[in-house]
């Protein structure tokens, strides 16, 4: 690719790609092009090595360039590149579902495949509504999300999500009948908590208020991320998720955990549901499922939900939903090879053994200029900085850019810097990541 800039400082070769969730003009004037990756590192188009502090985009949990995945994908492409899963099947789709069911939280052993986190979320929301209908409670259509929630960019996920910029540009084109719980970020009370914040379980009681307002008989499901990443890492206060579970049980409301970023070892267990010992009714996943190599999503469902659909004449379709690429054979091959790596290298639990070291590293940034909170859990970390007067997000963006210039890739949301490295990270690389971030923060006004 020709990286030559014109006199106007633009590069016409970069014009055609309308980049997602990107400041297109800034990027195209100062491109950050990644050309190759191996292990914990990327290399830029001009040959600089960059430590990957965010597992690509929270997905490359086993690190980059895994030849086992390449081989499995290549083999599948040459054997059978595509096969439909509408009224047909192919063996590795069933093999993958069985393998996933074995590592799933208790009872979540019915798996529906999609191609992304957004599709998984919309699938789970549709299953929840159709489930109530199937068992004779068709009036239960309301969905409850949460402020600061991120559930992808489909109309369903956007509607239950709670990030203002992801919503405000799209007018009132939201699903009707959606309400939101308050978020659980309380910096005043919980700043610099190590691990889960102690204060805030009572935020879950707000669900009782929403139920009192709408009546439980109208509510299909509550969807939350056990740990949210995109809004800048928001952790569940101790006891919060258990309380949500109790309230949902009491009122016959389904609880959906969106584990698109927490799934596949990020928090020290295969899934956050296991780490927090709270079992949802539906669980959405993607990202780490294939180590980011091939797009894929999977919705894990309690057997009782699947069984509720299995009625009527045997030759009738039970759920009118699916994607051409649901359980795409190449994605299945990538996922199976990924699971083999996770199991062989103990990556589904490695974050637990590194988390104390990680916590100390993240909290070593306490006292740096403008740092108003530090948050950590599993192999997730966040540094929250005070916004510049009248310029929210500017400091965060500067820190993100300077880190990249110094050879460290982190993720920025507003004035929060998030880190979620591949689960193969070594302690010395944790030090390098956090020390570089610390130096940059010190130098950024
Ligand atoms: C919790 C959560 N849900 C859903 C999504 C959307 O996933 P995708 O970008 O694959 O559609 C994300 C992406 O970051 C996420 O963090």
Coordinates of C-alpha atoms and ligand atoms in Angstrom, one line a residue:
X1 CA 0.0 0.0 0.0
X2 CA 1.2 3.4 -0.9
X3 CA 1.6 5.3 2.4
X4 CA 2.6 8.6 0.5
X5 CA 0.7 11.6 1.7
X6 CA -0.5 14.3 -0.7
X7 CA 0.5 17.9 -0.2
X8 CA -2.9 18.3 1.6
X9 CA -1.7 15.7 4.1
X10 CA -4.2 13.0 2.9
X11 CA -3.7 9.6 1.4
X12 CA -6.2 8.8 -1.4
X13 CA -5.6 5.1 -0.9
X14 CA -7.2 5.3 2.5
X15 CA -10.3 7.1 1.3
X16 CA -12.6 4.3 0.2
X17 CA -12.6 2.3 3.5
X18 CA -15.2 4.0 5.8
X19 CA -13.7 2.8 9.1
X20 CA -15.9 1.6 11.9
X21 CA -15.9 3.4 15.3
X22 CA -12.9 5.5 14.1
X23 CA -12.1 9.2 13.7
X24 CA -11.7 8.7 10.0
X25 CA -10.2 12.1 9.2
X26 CA -7.7 11.9 12.0
X27 CA -6.7 8.3 11.1
X28 CA -6.3 9.0 7.4
X29 CA -4.1 11.9 8.1
X30 CA -2.0 9.9 10.6
X31 CA -2.5 6.2 9.8
X32 CA -1.8 3.5 12.2
X33 CA -1.4 0.5 10.0
X34 CA -0.8 -2.9 11.4
X35 CA 0.8 -5.3 9.0
X36 CA 1.7 -8.5 10.9
X37 CA 1.3 -10.2 14.2
X38 CA 2.9 -13.0 16.3
X39 CA 2.5 -14.0 19.9
X40 CA 2.0 -10.8 22.1
X41 CA 3.0 -8.4 19.3
X42 CA 1.9 -6.6 16.2
X43 CA 4.3 -5.0 13.7
X44 CA 3.3 -1.8 11.9
X45 CA 3.5 -1.4 8.2
X46 CA 6.8 0.5 8.8
X47 CA 8.2 -2.3 10.8
X48 CA 7.7 -1.1 14.4
X49 CA 6.9 -3.7 17.1
X50 CA 3.8 -3.0 19.2
X51 CA 2.9 -4.9 22.4
X52 CA -0.8 -5.9 22.1
X53 CA -2.4 -4.7 25.3
X54 CA -6.0 -5.4 24.2
X55 CA -5.8 -8.8 22.5
X56 CA -6.7 -7.1 19.2
X57 CA -10.1 -6.0 20.3
X58 CA -10.6 -8.3 23.3
X59 CA -10.5 -11.4 21.1
X60 CA -7.0 -12.8 20.5
X61 CA -6.9 -14.6 23.8
X62 CA -4.4 -17.2 22.8
X63 CA -2.1 -14.7 21.2
X64 CA -1.4 -14.0 17.5
X65 CA -0.3 -16.3 14.7
X66 CA -1.4 -19.6 16.1
X67 CA -0.4 -22.1 13.5
X68 CA -2.9 -24.7 14.9
X69 CA -5.8 -22.5 13.9
X70 CA -4.3 -21.7 10.5
X71 CA -3.9 -25.4 9.8
X72 CA -7.5 -26.3 10.9
X73 CA -8.9 -23.4 8.8
X74 CA -6.9 -24.4 5.8
X75 CA -7.9 -28.0 6.1
X76 CA -11.6 -27.1 6.4
X77 CA -11.4 -24.8 3.5
X78 CA -10.0 -27.5 1.3
X79 CA -12.4 -30.2 2.6
X80 CA -15.7 -28.2 2.5
X81 CA -15.7 -24.4 2.5
X82 CA -19.4 -24.0 3.1
X83 CA -22.4 -26.1 4.0
X84 CA -25.8 -24.8 5.0
X85 CA -27.2 -25.4 8.5
X86 CA -30.8 -24.7 7.5
X87 CA -32.5 -28.1 7.3
X88 CA -29.0 -29.6 6.8
X89 CA -26.0 -30.1 9.0
X90 CA -22.3 -30.9 9.0
X91 CA -20.4 -32.8 11.7
X92 CA -18.1 -30.2 13.1
X93 CA -21.0 -27.9 14.0
X94 CA -22.3 -30.6 16.3
X95 CA -18.8 -31.4 17.5
X96 CA -18.2 -27.7 18.4
X97 CA -21.6 -27.4 20.2
X98 CA -20.8 -30.5 22.3
X99 CA -17.3 -29.2 23.1
X100 CA -18.7 -25.8 24.2
X101 CA -21.5 -27.4 26.2
X102 CA -18.8 -29.2 28.2
X103 CA -17.1 -25.9 29.4
X104 CA -20.3 -24.0 29.8
X105 CA -21.8 -22.9 33.1
X106 CA -24.3 -25.4 34.6
X107 CA -27.2 -26.3 32.3
X108 CA -26.2 -23.9 29.4
X109 CA -25.8 -26.8 27.0
X110 CA -27.8 -25.8 24.0
X111 CA -25.8 -23.6 21.6
X112 CA -27.1 -21.4 18.7
X113 CA -24.4 -20.0 16.4
X114 CA -24.1 -16.5 14.9
X115 CA -21.2 -14.5 13.4
X116 CA -20.5 -11.7 15.8
X117 CA -21.3 -10.4 19.3
X118 CA -24.0 -8.2 17.9
X119 CA -25.7 -11.1 16.2
X120 CA -25.4 -13.2 19.3
X121 CA -27.1 -10.5 21.3
X122 CA -29.9 -10.0 18.9
X123 CA -30.3 -13.8 18.8
X124 CA -30.5 -14.0 22.6
X125 CA -33.1 -11.2 22.8
X126 CA -35.2 -12.9 20.2
X127 CA -35.0 -16.3 21.8
X128 CA -36.0 -14.7 25.2
X129 CA -39.1 -13.2 23.7
X130 CA -40.1 -16.2 21.7
X131 CA -39.5 -18.5 24.7
X132 CA -42.1 -16.7 26.8
X133 CA -44.5 -17.0 23.8
X134 CA -43.8 -20.7 23.4
X135 CA -44.7 -21.3 27.1
X136 CA -47.9 -19.2 26.9
X137 CA -46.7 -15.8 28.2
X138 CA -46.7 -13.9 24.9
X139 CA -47.2 -10.6 26.7
X140 CA -43.7 -10.8 28.1
X141 CA -41.8 -8.8 25.4
X142 CA -40.2 -6.0 27.4
X143 CA -36.4 -6.0 27.6
X144 CA -34.3 -4.4 30.4
X145 CA -30.7 -3.3 29.6
X146 CA -28.4 -1.1 31.6
X147 CA -26.9 2.4 31.3
X148 CA -23.3 2.2 30.0
X149 CA -24.1 -1.3 28.6
X150 CA -22.6 -2.3 25.3
X151 CA -24.3 -5.1 23.4
X152 CA -23.1 -4.5 19.9
X153 CA -24.7 -2.4 17.1
X154 CA -27.7 -4.2 15.9
X155 CA -31.0 -2.5 16.6
X156 CA -31.7 -4.9 19.5
X157 CA -28.3 -4.6 21.0
X158 CA -28.3 -0.8 20.5
X159 CA -31.7 -0.5 22.2
X160 CA -30.8 -2.4 25.3
X161 CA -27.3 -0.8 25.3
X162 CA -26.7 2.3 27.3
X163 CA -23.8 4.2 25.7
X164 CA -25.1 7.6 24.6
X165 CA -23.1 8.1 21.4
X166 CA -24.1 4.7 20.2
X167 CA -27.7 5.7 20.5
X168 CA -28.2 9.4 20.0
X169 CA -27.4 9.5 16.3
X170 CA -30.1 7.0 15.4
X171 CA -33.1 9.0 16.5
X172 CA -35.9 7.1 18.0
X173 CA -35.3 4.0 15.9
X174 CA -35.0 1.9 19.0
X175 CA -36.9 -1.2 19.9
X176 CA -40.1 -0.2 21.8
X177 CA -40.6 -1.5 25.3
X178 CA -37.0 -1.3 26.6
X179 CA -36.0 0.1 29.9
X180 CA -32.6 0.4 31.6
X181 CA -31.1 -0.3 35.0
X182 CA -28.7 2.3 36.4
X183 CA -25.0 1.5 35.8
X184 CA -22.8 0.5 38.7
X185 CA -19.9 2.8 38.3
X186 CA -19.5 4.9 41.5
X187 CA -16.1 6.5 41.5
X188 CA -16.9 8.6 44.5
X189 CA -17.4 5.6 46.7
X190 CA -15.4 2.9 45.0
X191 CA -12.3 4.7 43.5
X192 CA -9.2 2.5 43.4
X193 CA -10.9 -0.6 44.5
X194 CA -8.8 -3.7 44.0
X195 CA -10.9 -6.2 42.2
X196 CA -14.7 -5.9 42.6
X197 CA -16.0 -2.8 44.4
X198 CA -17.5 -3.5 47.8
X199 CA -20.2 -0.9 47.5
X200 CA -23.2 -1.0 45.2
X201 CA -25.0 -4.4 45.3
X202 CA -28.1 -2.4 46.0
X203 CA -28.0 -1.0 42.4
X204 CA -29.6 -4.4 41.5
X205 CA -32.7 -3.5 43.6
X206 CA -33.5 -0.9 40.9
X207 CA -34.8 -3.9 39.0
X208 CA -37.6 -4.2 41.5
X209 CA -38.5 -0.6 40.8
X210 CA -38.7 -1.3 37.0
X211 CA -40.8 -4.4 37.7
X212 CA -43.1 -2.3 39.9
X213 CA -43.4 0.2 37.1
X214 CA -44.0 -2.2 34.1
X215 CA -45.2 -5.3 35.9
X216 CA -43.2 -8.5 35.7
X217 CA -45.9 -10.0 33.4
X218 CA -44.6 -7.7 30.6
X219 CA -40.9 -8.4 31.0
X220 CA -39.1 -11.0 29.0
X221 CA -35.4 -10.6 30.0
X222 CA -32.7 -8.6 31.6
X223 CA -29.4 -8.3 29.8
X224 CA -26.1 -7.2 31.4
X225 CA -22.4 -7.7 30.8
X226 CA -21.1 -9.3 34.0
X227 CA -18.1 -7.0 33.4
X228 CA -18.5 -4.3 30.8
X229 CA -15.6 -3.4 28.7
X230 CA -16.6 -1.0 26.0
X231 CA -18.0 1.6 28.4
X232 CA -14.5 1.8 30.0
X233 CA -14.5 -1.3 32.2
X234 CA -17.3 -1.3 34.7
X235 CA -17.2 -4.0 37.4
X236 CA -20.1 -5.6 39.2
X237 CA -20.1 -4.7 42.9
X238 CA -19.8 -7.7 45.2
X239 CA -23.2 -9.4 45.4
X240 CA -24.8 -7.4 42.6
X241 CA -25.1 -10.2 40.0
X242 CA -26.4 -12.6 42.6
X243 CA -29.1 -10.1 43.6
X244 CA -30.1 -9.6 39.9
X245 CA -30.4 -13.4 39.6
X246 CA -32.6 -13.6 42.7
X247 CA -34.9 -10.9 41.4
X248 CA -35.2 -12.4 37.9
X249 CA -36.0 -15.8 39.5
X250 CA -38.6 -14.3 41.7
X251 CA -40.4 -12.8 38.8
X252 CA -39.8 -15.4 36.1
X253 CA -37.7 -13.1 34.0
X254 CA -34.8 -14.5 32.0
X255 CA -31.3 -13.3 32.8
X256 CA -28.9 -12.9 29.9
X257 CA -25.2 -12.4 30.4
X258 CA -23.4 -10.8 27.5
X259 CA -20.0 -12.5 27.8
X260 CA -18.7 -11.4 24.4
X261 CA -15.6 -10.0 26.2
X262 CA -15.6 -12.0 29.4
X263 CA -16.0 -15.4 27.8
X264 CA -13.1 -17.8 27.1
X265 CA -10.8 -17.1 30.1
X266 CA -10.7 -13.3 30.4
X267 CA -11.7 -13.4 34.1
X268 CA -9.9 -16.6 35.2
X269 CA -12.6 -19.1 34.5
X270 CA -14.0 -20.1 31.1
X271 CA -16.9 -17.7 31.7
X272 CA -17.7 -14.9 34.1
X273 CA -20.8 -16.8 35.1
X274 CA -18.5 -19.3 36.7
X275 CA -16.2 -16.8 38.2
X276 CA -19.1 -15.0 39.9
X277 CA -21.0 -18.2 40.6
X278 CA -24.2 -16.8 39.0
X279 CA -25.8 -18.8 36.2
X280 CA -27.7 -16.9 33.5
X281 CA -30.5 -18.4 31.4
X282 CA -28.8 -17.3 28.2
X283 CA -25.2 -16.3 27.5
X284 CA -23.9 -14.5 24.5
X285 CA -20.3 -15.0 23.3
X286 CA -18.1 -14.3 20.3
X287 CA -14.5 -12.8 20.1
X288 CA -12.4 -15.4 22.0
X289 CA -14.5 -18.2 20.6
X290 CA -12.2 -18.4 17.5
X291 CA -9.3 -16.3 18.9
X292 CA -10.5 -13.6 16.6
X293 CA -9.3 -15.6 13.5
X294 CA -12.7 -16.1 11.9
X295 CA -15.9 -14.2 12.8
X296 CA -18.2 -16.3 15.0
X297 CA -20.7 -15.9 17.8
X298 CA -22.5 -18.4 20.0
X299 CA -25.5 -18.1 22.3
X300 CA -25.6 -20.6 25.1
X301 CA -29.1 -21.5 26.3
X302 CA -30.5 -23.3 29.3
X303 CA -31.9 -26.6 28.2
X304 CA -35.4 -25.6 29.6
X305 CA -35.5 -22.8 27.0
X306 CA -34.6 -25.1 24.1
X307 CA -37.1 -27.7 25.3
X308 CA -39.9 -25.1 25.4
X309 CA -39.5 -24.7 21.7
X310 CA -39.6 -28.4 20.9
X311 CA -43.3 -28.8 20.5
X312 CA -45.9 -29.0 17.8
X313 CA -45.6 -31.2 14.7
X314 CA -42.1 -32.7 14.4
X315 CA -41.5 -31.4 10.9
X316 CA -42.2 -27.8 11.8
X317 CA -39.4 -25.3 12.3
X318 CA -39.3 -24.3 16.0
X319 CA -37.4 -21.1 15.8
X320 CA -37.6 -18.8 12.8
X321 CA -34.2 -17.4 13.1
X322 CA -30.7 -18.0 11.8
X323 CA -27.9 -16.8 9.6
X324 CA -26.6 -18.1 6.3
X325 CA -23.3 -18.5 8.1
X326 CA -24.6 -19.9 11.4
X327 CA -22.0 -22.6 12.3
X328 CA -20.0 -21.8 9.2
X329 CA -17.7 -24.8 8.8
X330 CA -14.5 -22.7 8.6
X331 CA -15.5 -20.8 11.8
X332 CA -16.2 -24.1 13.5
X333 CA -12.8 -25.4 12.6
X334 CA -11.2 -22.3 13.9
X335 CA -13.2 -22.5 17.2
X336 CA -12.3 -26.2 17.7
X337 CA -8.6 -25.5 17.2
X338 CA -8.9 -22.5 19.5
X339 CA -10.5 -24.6 22.2
X340 CA -7.7 -27.2 21.9
X341 CA -5.2 -24.5 22.5
X342 CA -7.1 -23.0 25.5
X343 CA -7.3 -26.4 27.1
X344 CA -3.7 -27.6 26.3
X345 CA -2.2 -24.3 27.5
X346 CA -4.5 -23.8 30.5
X347 CA -5.6 -20.4 29.1
X348 CA -9.2 -20.6 30.4
X349 CA -7.9 -20.3 33.9
X350 CA -4.5 -18.6 33.4
X351 CA -5.9 -15.1 34.1
X352 CA -6.7 -16.3 37.7
X353 CA -3.0 -17.1 38.4
X354 CA -1.8 -13.8 36.9
X355 CA -4.5 -11.6 38.4
X356 CA -2.7 -10.7 41.6
X357 CA 0.4 -9.6 39.6
X358 CA -1.9 -7.8 37.2
X359 CA -3.7 -6.0 40.0
X360 CA -0.5 -4.8 41.6
X361 CA 0.8 -3.6 38.2
X362 CA -2.4 -1.7 37.4
X363 CA -2.6 -0.1 40.9
X364 CA 1.1 1.0 40.6
X365 CA -0.4 3.8 38.5
X366 CA -2.1 5.3 41.5
X367 CA -0.9 8.9 42.3
X368 CA 0.0 9.7 38.6
X369 CA -1.3 13.0 37.4
X370 CA -5.0 13.1 36.5
X371 CA -5.6 9.5 37.4
X372 CA -8.9 9.4 39.3
X373 CA -9.6 5.7 39.4
X374 CA -8.0 2.3 38.6
X375 CA -10.1 -0.8 38.1
X376 CA -9.0 -4.4 37.6
X377 CA -10.5 -7.9 37.4
X378 CA -9.1 -11.1 35.9
X379 CA -6.8 -9.8 33.0
X380 CA -8.8 -6.6 32.6
X381 CA -7.6 -3.3 33.7
X382 CA -8.7 0.3 33.4
X383 CA -7.2 3.7 34.1
X384 CA -9.8 6.5 34.4
X385 CA -8.4 10.0 34.0
X386 CA -9.9 13.3 34.8
X387 CA -11.3 14.9 31.6
X388 CA -9.7 18.2 30.4
X389 CA -11.9 21.2 31.0
X390 CA -14.6 21.3 28.2
X391 CA -12.8 18.6 26.2
X392 CA -14.0 15.2 27.3
X393 CA -12.0 12.3 25.7
X394 CA -9.1 14.5 24.5
X395 CA -6.7 13.4 27.3
X396 CA -7.7 9.7 26.7
X397 CA -7.1 10.0 23.0
X398 CA -3.7 11.6 23.5
X399 CA -2.6 8.9 25.9
X400 CA -3.8 6.2 23.5
X401 CA -1.9 7.8 20.6
X402 CA 1.3 8.3 22.6
X403 CA 1.2 4.7 23.8
X404 CA 1.0 3.5 20.3
X405 CA 4.0 5.6 19.3
X406 CA 5.9 4.1 22.2
X407 CA 5.0 0.6 21.0
X408 CA 2.1 -0.4 23.2
X409 CA -1.5 -0.8 22.0
X410 CA -4.3 0.0 24.5
X411 CA -7.9 0.9 24.0
X412 CA -9.5 4.3 24.8
X413 CA -13.1 5.1 25.7
X414 CA -13.5 8.7 26.6
X415 CA -10.9 9.4 29.2
X416 CA -10.6 5.8 30.2
X417 CA -7.8 3.6 29.0
X418 CA -8.7 -0.1 29.0
X419 CA -6.3 -3.1 28.9
X420 CA -7.1 -6.7 28.2
X421 CA -4.0 -8.4 26.8
X422 CA -3.8 -11.9 25.3
X423 CA -4.0 -14.5 28.1
X424 CA -0.5 -15.7 27.2
X425 CA 1.1 -12.5 28.5
X426 CA 4.2 -12.9 30.7
X427 CA 4.8 -10.9 33.8
X428 CA 7.7 -8.9 32.2
X429 CA 5.3 -7.9 29.4
X430 CA 2.7 -6.8 32.0
X431 CA 5.4 -4.6 33.5
X432 CA 6.3 -3.2 30.1
X433 CA 2.7 -2.5 29.2
X434 CA 1.9 -0.7 32.5
X435 CA 5.2 1.1 32.8
X436 CA 4.9 2.5 29.3
X437 CA 1.3 3.6 30.0
X438 CA 2.5 5.2 33.3
X439 CA 5.3 7.2 31.5
X440 CA 2.8 8.4 28.9
X441 CA 0.3 9.5 31.5
X442 CA 3.1 11.4 33.3
X443 CA 4.0 13.2 30.2
X444 CA 0.5 14.0 29.1
X445 CA -0.9 17.3 30.4
Ligands
LIG1 C1 -20.3 -7.1 25.6 C2 -20.3 -7.0 24.2 N1 -21.3 -7.4 23.5 C3 -21.4 -7.3 22.1 C4 -20.3 -6.8 21.4 C5 -20.4 -6.7 19.9 O1 -19.6 -7.7 19.3 P1 -19.3 -7.5 17.7 O2 -18.5 -6.3 17.6 O3 -18.6 -8.8 17.4 O4 -20.6 -7.4 17.0 C6 -19.2 -6.4 22.1 C7 -18.0 -5.9 21.3 O5 -17.1 -5.3 21.9 C8 -19.2 -6.5 23.5 O6 -18.1 -6.0 24.2

